[in-house]
Coordinates of C-alpha atoms and ligand atoms in Angstrom, one line a residue:
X193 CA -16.3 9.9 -40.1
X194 CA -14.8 6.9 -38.3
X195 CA -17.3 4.7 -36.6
X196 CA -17.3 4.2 -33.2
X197 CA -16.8 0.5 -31.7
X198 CA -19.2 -1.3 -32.8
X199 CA -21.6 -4.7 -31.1
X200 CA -19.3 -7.1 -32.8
X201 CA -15.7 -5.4 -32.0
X202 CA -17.2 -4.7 -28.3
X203 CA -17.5 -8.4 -28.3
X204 CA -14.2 -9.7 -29.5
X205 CA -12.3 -6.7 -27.5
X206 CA -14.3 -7.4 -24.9
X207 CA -13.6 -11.0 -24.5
X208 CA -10.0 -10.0 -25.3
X209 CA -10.1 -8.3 -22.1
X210 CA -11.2 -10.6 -20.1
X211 CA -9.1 -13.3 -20.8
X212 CA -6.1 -10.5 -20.4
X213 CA -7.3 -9.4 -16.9
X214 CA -7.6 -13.4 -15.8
X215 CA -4.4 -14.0 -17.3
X216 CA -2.6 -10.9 -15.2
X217 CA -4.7 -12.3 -11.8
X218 CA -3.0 -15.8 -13.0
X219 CA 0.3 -14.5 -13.4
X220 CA 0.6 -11.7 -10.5
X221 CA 2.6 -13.0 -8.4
X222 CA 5.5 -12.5 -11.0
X223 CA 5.2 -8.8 -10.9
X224 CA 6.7 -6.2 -8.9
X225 CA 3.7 -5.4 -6.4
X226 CA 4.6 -2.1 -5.8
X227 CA 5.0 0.3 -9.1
X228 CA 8.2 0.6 -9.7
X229 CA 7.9 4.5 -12.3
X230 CA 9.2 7.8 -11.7
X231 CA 7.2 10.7 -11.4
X232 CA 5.9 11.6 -14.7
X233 CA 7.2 8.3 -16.5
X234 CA 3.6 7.5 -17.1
X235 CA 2.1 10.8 -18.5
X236 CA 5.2 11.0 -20.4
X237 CA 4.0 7.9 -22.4
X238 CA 0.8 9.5 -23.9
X239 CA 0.9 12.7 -26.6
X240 CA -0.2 16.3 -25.0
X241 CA -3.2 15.9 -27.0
X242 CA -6.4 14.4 -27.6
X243 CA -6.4 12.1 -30.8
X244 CA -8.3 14.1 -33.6
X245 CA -9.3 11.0 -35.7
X246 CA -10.8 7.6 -33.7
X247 CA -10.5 4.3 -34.8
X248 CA -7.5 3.3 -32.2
X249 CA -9.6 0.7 -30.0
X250 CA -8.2 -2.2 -31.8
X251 CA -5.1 -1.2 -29.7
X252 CA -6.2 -1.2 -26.5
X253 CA -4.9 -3.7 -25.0
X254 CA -1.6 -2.9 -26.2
X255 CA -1.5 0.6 -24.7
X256 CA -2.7 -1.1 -21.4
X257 CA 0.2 -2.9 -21.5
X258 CA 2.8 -0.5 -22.7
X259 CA 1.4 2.9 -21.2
X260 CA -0.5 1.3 -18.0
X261 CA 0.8 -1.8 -16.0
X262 CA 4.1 0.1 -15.5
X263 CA 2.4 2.4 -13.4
X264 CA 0.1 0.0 -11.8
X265 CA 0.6 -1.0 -7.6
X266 CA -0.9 -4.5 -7.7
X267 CA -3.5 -4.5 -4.5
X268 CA -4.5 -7.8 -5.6
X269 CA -1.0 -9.1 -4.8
X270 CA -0.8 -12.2 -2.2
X271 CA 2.1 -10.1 -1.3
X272 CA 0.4 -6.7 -1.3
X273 CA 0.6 -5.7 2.9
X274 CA 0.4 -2.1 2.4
X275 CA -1.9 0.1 3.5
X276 CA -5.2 -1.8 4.2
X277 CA -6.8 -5.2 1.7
X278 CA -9.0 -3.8 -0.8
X279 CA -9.3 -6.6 -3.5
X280 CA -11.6 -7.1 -6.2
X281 CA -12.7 -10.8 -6.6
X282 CA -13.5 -11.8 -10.2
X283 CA -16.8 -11.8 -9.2
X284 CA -16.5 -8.5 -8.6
X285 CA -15.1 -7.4 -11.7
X286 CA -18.1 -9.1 -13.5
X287 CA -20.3 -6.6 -11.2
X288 CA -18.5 -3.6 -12.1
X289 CA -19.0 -4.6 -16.3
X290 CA -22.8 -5.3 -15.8
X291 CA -22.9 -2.2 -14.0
X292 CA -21.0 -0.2 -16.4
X293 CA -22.8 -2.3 -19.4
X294 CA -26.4 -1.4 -17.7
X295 CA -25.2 2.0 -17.8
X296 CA -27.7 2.4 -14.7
X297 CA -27.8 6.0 -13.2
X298 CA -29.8 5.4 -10.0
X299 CA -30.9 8.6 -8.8
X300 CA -34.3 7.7 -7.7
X301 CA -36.0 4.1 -8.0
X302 CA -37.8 4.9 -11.2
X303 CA -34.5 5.8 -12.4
X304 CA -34.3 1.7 -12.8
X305 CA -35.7 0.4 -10.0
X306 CA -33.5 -2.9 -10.0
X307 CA -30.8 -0.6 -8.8
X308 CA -32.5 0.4 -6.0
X309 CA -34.4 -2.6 -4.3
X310 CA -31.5 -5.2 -4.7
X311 CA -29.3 -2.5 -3.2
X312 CA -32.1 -2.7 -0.1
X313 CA -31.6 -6.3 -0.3
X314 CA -27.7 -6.6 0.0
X315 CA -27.1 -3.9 2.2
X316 CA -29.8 -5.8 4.7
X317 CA -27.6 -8.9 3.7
X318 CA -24.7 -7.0 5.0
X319 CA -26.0 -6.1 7.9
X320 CA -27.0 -9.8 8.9
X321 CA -23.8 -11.1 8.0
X322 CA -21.9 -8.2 10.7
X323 CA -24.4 -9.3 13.4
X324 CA -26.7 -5.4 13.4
X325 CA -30.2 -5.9 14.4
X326 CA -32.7 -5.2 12.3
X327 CA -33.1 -1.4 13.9
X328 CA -30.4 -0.2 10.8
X329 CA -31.2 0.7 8.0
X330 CA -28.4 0.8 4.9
X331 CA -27.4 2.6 2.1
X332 CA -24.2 2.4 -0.4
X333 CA -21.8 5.4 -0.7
X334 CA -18.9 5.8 -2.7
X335 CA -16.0 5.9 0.6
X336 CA -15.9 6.0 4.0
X337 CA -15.2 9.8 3.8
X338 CA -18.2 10.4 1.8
X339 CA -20.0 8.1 4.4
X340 CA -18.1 10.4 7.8
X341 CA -19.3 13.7 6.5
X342 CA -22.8 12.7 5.7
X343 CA -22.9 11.2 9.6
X344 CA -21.5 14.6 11.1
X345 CA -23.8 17.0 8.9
X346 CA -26.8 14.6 10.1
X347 CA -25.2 15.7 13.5
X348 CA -25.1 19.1 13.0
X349 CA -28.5 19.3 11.7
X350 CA -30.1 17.7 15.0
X351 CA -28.3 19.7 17.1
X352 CA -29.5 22.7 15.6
X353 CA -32.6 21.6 14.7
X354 CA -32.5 22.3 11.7
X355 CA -32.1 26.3 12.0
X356 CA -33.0 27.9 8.6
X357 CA -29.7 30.0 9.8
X358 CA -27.5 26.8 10.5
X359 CA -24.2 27.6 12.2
X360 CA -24.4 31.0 10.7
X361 CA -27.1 31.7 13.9
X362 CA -24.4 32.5 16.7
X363 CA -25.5 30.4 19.5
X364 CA -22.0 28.1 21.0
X365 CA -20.4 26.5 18.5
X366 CA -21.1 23.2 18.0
X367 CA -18.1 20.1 18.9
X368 CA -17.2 17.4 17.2
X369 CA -14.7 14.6 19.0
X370 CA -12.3 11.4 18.2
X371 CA -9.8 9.8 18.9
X372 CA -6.3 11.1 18.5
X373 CA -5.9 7.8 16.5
X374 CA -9.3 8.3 14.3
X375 CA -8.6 8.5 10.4
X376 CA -8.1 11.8 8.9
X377 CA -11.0 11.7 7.1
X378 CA -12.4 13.0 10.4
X379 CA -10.8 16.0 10.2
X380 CA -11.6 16.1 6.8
X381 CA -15.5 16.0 7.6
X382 CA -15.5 18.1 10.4
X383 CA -14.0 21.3 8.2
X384 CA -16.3 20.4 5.7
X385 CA -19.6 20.1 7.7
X386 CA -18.3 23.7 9.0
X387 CA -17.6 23.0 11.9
X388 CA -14.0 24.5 11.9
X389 CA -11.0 22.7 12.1
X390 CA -11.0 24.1 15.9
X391 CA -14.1 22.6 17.1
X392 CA -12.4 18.9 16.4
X393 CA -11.1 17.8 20.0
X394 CA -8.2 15.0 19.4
X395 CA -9.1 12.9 22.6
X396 CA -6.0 10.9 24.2
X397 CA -5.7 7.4 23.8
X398 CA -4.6 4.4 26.5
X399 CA -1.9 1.8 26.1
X400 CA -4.2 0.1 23.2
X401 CA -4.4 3.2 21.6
X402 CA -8.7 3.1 22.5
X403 CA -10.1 6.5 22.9
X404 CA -9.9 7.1 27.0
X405 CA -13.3 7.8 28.2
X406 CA -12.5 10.1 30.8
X407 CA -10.6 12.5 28.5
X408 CA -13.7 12.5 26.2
X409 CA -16.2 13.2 29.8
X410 CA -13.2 16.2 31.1
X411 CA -12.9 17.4 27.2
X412 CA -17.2 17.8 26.7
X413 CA -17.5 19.0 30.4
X414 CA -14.8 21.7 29.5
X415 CA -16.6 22.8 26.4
X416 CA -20.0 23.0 28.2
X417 CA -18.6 25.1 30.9
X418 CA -17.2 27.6 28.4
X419 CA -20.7 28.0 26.0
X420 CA -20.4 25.6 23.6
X421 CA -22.3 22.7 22.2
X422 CA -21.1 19.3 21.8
X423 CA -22.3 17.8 18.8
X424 CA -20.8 14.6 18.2
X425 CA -18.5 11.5 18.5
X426 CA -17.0 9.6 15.9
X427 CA -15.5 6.7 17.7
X428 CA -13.0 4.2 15.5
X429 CA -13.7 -0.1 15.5
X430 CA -10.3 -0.8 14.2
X431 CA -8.1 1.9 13.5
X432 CA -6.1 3.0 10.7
X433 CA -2.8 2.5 12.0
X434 CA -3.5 -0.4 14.3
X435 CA -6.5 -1.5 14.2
X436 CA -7.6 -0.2 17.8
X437 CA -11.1 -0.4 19.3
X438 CA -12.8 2.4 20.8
X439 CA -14.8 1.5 23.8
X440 CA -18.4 2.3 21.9
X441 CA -20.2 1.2 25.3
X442 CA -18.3 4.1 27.6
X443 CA -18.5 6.6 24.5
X444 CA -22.5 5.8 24.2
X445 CA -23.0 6.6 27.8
X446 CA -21.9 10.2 27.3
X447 CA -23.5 10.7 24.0
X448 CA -26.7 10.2 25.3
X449 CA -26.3 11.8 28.8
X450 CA -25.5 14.5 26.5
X451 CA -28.0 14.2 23.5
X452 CA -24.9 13.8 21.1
X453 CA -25.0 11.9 18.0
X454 CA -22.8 9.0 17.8
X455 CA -21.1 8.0 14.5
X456 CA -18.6 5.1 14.3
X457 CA -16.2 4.3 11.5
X458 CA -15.7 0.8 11.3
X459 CA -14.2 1.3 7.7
X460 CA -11.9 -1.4 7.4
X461 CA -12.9 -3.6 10.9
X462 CA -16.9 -4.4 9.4
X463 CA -15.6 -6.6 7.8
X464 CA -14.3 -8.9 10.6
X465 CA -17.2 -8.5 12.3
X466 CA -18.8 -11.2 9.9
X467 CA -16.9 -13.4 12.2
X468 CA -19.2 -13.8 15.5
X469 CA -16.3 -13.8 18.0
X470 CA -15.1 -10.8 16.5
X471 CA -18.1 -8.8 17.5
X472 CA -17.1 -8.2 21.4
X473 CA -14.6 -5.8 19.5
X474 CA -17.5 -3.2 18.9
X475 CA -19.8 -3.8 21.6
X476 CA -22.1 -1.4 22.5
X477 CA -22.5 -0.6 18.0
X478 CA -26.7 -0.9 19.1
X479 CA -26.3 2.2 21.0
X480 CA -24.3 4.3 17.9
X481 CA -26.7 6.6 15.5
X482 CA -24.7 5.9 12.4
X483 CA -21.9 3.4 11.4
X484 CA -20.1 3.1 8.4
X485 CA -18.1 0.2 7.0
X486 CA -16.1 -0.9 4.0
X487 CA -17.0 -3.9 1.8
X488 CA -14.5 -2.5 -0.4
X489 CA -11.8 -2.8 2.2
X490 CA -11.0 -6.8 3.3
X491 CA -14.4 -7.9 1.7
X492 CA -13.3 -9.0 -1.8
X493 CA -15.5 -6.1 -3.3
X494 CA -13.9 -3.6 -5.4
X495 CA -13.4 -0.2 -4.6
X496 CA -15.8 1.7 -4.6
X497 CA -18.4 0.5 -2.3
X498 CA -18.9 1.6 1.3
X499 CA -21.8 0.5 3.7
X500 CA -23.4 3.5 5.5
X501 CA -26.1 2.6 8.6
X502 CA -28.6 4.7 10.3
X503 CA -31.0 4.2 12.6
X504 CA -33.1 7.2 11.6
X505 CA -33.4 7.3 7.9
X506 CA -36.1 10.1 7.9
X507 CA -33.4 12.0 9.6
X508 CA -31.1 11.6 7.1
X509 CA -33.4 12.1 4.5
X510 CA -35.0 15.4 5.6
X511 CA -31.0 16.5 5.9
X512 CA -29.8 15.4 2.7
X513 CA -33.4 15.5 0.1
X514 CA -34.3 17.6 -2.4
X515 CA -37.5 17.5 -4.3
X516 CA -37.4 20.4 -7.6
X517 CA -40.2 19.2 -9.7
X518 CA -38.0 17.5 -12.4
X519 CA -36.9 14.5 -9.8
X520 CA -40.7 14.1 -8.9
X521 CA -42.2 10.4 -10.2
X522 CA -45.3 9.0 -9.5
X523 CA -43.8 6.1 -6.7
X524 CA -42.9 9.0 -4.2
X525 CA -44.1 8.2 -0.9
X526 CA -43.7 4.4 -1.8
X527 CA -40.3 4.1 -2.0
X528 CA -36.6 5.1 -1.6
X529 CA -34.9 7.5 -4.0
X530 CA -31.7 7.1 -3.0
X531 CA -30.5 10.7 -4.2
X532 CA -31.9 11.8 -0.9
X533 CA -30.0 9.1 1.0
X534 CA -26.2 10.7 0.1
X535 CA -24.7 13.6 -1.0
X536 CA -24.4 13.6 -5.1
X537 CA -27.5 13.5 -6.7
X538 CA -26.8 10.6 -9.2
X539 CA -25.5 7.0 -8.2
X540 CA -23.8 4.0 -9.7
X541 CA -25.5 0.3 -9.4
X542 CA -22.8 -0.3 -7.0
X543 CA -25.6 -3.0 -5.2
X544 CA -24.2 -5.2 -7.9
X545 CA -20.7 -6.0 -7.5
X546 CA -21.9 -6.9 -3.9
X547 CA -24.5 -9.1 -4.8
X548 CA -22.5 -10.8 -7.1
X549 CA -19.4 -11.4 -4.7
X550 CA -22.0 -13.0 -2.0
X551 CA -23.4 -15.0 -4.7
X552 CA -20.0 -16.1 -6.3
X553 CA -18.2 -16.7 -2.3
X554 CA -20.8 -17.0 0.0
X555 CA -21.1 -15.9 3.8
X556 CA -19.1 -18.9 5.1
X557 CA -16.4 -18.8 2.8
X558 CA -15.7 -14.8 3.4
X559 CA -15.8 -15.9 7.4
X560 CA -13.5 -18.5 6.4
X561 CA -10.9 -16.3 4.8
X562 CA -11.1 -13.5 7.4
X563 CA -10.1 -16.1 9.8
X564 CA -7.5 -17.5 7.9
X565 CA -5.8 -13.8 7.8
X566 CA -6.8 -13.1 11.5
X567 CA -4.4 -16.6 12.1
X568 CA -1.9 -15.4 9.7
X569 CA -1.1 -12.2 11.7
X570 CA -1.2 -14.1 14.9
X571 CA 1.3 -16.1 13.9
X572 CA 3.3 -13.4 12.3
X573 CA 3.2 -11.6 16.0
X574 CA 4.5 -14.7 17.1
X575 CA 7.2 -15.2 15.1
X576 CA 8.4 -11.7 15.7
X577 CA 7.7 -11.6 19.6
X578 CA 9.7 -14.9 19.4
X579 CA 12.8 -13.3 17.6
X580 CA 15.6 -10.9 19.0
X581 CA 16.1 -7.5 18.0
X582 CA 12.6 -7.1 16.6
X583 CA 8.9 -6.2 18.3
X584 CA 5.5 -5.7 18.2
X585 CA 4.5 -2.3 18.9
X586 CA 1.2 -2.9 19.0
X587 CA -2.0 -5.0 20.3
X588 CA -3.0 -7.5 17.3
X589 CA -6.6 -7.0 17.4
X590 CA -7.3 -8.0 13.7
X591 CA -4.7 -8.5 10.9
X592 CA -2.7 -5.7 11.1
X593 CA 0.7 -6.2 12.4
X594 CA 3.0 -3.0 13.3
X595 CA 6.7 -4.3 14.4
X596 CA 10.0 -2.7 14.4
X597 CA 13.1 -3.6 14.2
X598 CA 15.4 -3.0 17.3
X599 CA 19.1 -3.8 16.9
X600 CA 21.1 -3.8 20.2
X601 CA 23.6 -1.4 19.0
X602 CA 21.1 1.1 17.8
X603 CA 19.8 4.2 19.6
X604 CA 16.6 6.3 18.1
X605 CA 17.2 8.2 15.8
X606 CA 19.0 5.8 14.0
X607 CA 16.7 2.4 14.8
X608 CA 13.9 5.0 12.8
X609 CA 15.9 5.7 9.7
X610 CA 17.0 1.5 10.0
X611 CA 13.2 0.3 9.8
X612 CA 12.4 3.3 7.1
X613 CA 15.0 1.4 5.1
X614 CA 14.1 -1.8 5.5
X615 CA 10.6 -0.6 4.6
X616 CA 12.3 1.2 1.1
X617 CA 14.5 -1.6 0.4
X618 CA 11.3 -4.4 0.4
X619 CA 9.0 -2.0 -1.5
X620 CA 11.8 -1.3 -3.7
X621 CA 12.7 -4.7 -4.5
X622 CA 8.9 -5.6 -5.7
X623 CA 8.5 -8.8 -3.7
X624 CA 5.9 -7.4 -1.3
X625 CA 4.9 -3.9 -0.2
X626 CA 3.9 -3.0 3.1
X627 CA 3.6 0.9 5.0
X628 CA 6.4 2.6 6.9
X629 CA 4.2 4.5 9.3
X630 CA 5.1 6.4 12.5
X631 CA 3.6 5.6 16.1
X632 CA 4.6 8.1 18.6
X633 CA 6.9 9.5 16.6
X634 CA 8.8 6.4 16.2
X635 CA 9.3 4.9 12.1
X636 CA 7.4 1.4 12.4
X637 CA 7.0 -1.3 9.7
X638 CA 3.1 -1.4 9.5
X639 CA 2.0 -5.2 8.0
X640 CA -1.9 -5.5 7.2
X641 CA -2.9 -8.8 6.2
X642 CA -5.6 -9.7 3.9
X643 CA -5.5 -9.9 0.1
X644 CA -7.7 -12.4 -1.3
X645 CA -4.7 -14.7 -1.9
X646 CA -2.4 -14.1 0.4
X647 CA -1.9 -17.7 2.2
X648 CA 0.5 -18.5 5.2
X649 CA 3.4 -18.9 2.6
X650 CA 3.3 -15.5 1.6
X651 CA 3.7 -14.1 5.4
X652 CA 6.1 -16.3 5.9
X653 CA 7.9 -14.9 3.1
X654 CA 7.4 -11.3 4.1
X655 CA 9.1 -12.5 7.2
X656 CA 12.1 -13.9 5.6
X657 CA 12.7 -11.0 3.3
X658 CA 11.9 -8.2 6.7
X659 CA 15.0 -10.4 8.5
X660 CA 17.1 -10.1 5.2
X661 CA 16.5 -6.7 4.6
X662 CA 17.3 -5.8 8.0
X663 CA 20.5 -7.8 7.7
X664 CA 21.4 -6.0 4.7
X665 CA 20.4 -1.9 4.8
Ligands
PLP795 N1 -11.7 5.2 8.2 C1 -10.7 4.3 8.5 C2 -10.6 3.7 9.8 C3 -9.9 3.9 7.4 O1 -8.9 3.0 7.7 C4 -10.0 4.5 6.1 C5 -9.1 4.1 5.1 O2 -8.0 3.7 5.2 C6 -11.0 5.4 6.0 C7 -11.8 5.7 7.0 C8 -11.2 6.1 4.6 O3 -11.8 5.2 3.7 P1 -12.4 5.6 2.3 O4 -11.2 5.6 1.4 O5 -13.5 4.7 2.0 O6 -12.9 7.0 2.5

């Protein structure tokens, strides 16, 4: 029998590793940020099966670097402006190996109660540093999504009181309503929580794309007229697509005229709400019964860590608990098991990575860097309201910037399929990579500041090669 790795190889492979992972962050900018493989290059690389006999660990490294960075999209990039910043600081990383070395499974506080009470800590941390009172209470999940469905079954739950028959009992069907602009991972929840994809009402949005309050009122008065029961509101601080705020004040006045629960997804947008003047953006977030927002999105902390806040934790506890006699310990009653907090029953030490990053960076530096990218996509607005032939299409609430390019000789369809191009041709090249995304139908270039190390230079550069592309597709 082959041994497994043993204390002393763990070490050497394990420094090994390090140094290559600093070395990679040191060198990144050399690298194409967006993969570059076909589909199936990757899985080609590796045999059909599992290797009978061990003993290949030695070579680790090796495959990583034969079989793996091909196929590797660089989100730690200063060039990456794709999709949304989700980073993970070498602090970070150092989180994610104690956690994975602690080999902590968290389920309830006995479980290793570390896990638990410096997760109470840094979640309350969070919550100071985005400005919440002290009337939330926080708990890690794994995404946003995870975070969004819990929220809306807590919703469901109240409105039914918890019926042993749930929505099986036949009374008006219970409504659930966002933003024609809210992430999909509202749809997503909604079909899951049961509600039935029909029972999700897409509210209309105004000219900056913020859910219309009066279209929610008509669209809740509408369903109480015909039987049936709204439910909920997820309103969105900072959209995906543009980073647009719904008005959380307006929505809250309606949600409590009409005993609905009130969930908003501040996913990626928590995180600039560590910066005070950034916290007008969400007013009225007091009045909300649940929030969630991302640490792992903009924050430095690597994915997976998401920031879910009640204001009712018994609520969500006697919604999502379970208590079979093998998960009983002798501290019940005392203190948080956090398998009744979320859906899955076991849970990483995710608290870690956290603490370490606000250890490691500090509150002021992270409010330093999210206003360095907040001025970076101001000035990358600028620069583009300033030049001919292209435009912002959007309001620039945070660091998301969506422009297109307009030629004068160009008529839709053709100005789509010319900024789809542009958008192929700089993802294609490997120098940055941003998201081709539509907005009313119309191709955009969609630019969303952020990485850890993009500076000013690397905008700038973004700039240059969008003009060059343009000039040349
Ligand atoms: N909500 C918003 C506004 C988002 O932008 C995103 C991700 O882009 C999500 C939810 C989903 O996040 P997660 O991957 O954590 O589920």
């Amino acid at each position: 029998m082959v041994a497994v790795m043993d204390a002393e190889q763990f070490r050497q492979l394990g420094h090994a590793l390090v140094d290559w992972i600093a070395e990679l962050r040191e060198t990144m900018e050399t690298l194409p940020v967006m993969s570059q493989v076909r589909p199936g290059e990757i899985r080609a690389r590796l045999p059909v099966s599992p290797p009978e006999h061990g003993g290949g660990a030695g070579d680790l490294i090796a495959r990583l670097e034969a079989d793996v960075m091909p196929g590797i999209t660089h989100w730690n990039h200063p060039s990456f402006f794709a999709y949304f910043p989700s980073n993970s600081s070498y602090a970070s990383i150092l989180g994610d190996l104690a956690c994975a070395g602690l080999g902590v499974q968290g389920m309830s506080w006995q479980t290793s109660p570390a896990a638990t009470e410096i997760e109470e800590v840094v979640v309350d941390w969070l919550r100071q540093m985005v400005g919440l009172s002290d009337a939330w209470t926080g708990v890690i999940q794994d995404t946003a999504s995870t975070a969004t469905l819990g929220a809306l079954i807590c919703a469901r739950e109240r409105t039914l009181g918890f019926a042993p028959k749930g929505l099986q009992q036949g009374d008006g069907a219970l409504v659930v309503y966002a933003s024609s602009d809210a992430h999909s991972s509202v749809d997503k929840a909604t079909r899951l929580a049961g509600f039935g994809r029909a029972h999700l009402r897409t509210i209309a949005t105004d000219a900056r794309r913020a859910l219309r309050v009066d279209a929610l009122a008509a669209a809740i008065e509408h369903d109480l007229a015909a039987g049936l029961r709204p439910c909920a509101v997820v309103a969105t601080s900072g959209t995906t697509n543009t980073t647009a705020f719904d008005p959380i004040d307006g929505i809250a006045d309606l949600t409590e005229r009409h005993g609905m629960w009130l969930h908003v997804d501040a996913a990626m947008a928590g995180t600039a709400m560590v910066v005070p003047e950034c916290r007008t953006l969400w007013h009225g977030i007091e009045r909300a019964d649940s929030l969630v927002l991302n640490p792992h999105k903009w924050m430095g902390v690597g994915f997976d860590l998401s920031a879910y806040y009640c204001r009712d934790p018994q609520h969500l506890i006697r919604v999502m608990g379970t208590n079979p006699a093998f998960l009983r310990t002798a501290q019940d009653g005392q203190v948080s098991n956090f398998r009744d907090w979320q859906i899955p029953l076991g849970r990483r030490f995710r608290a870690l990575k956290l603490w370490f990053v606000l250890l490691d960076e500090g509150v002021a530096a992270i409010r330093t860097r999210v206003r360095r990218d907040l001025e970076n996509a101001q000035w990358l607005a600028g620069e583009i309201k300033a030049a001919p032939d292209w435009q912002v299409v959007a309001p620039v609430a945070l660091q998301t910037v969506c422009v297109r390019h307009v030629p004068v000789d160009l008529v839709e369809p053709a100005i789509s399929a010319k900024n789809l191009a542009i958008a192929h041709h700089i993802n294609g090249m490997g120098h940055a990579y941003l998201t081709p995304s539509l907005l009313d139908g119309r191709q955009i270039l969609r630019i969303s500041i952020g990485a850890e190390r993009t500076e000013r230079v690397h905008v700038a550069a973004l700039w240059g090669a969008l003009r060059a592309a343009a000039a040349t597709v």
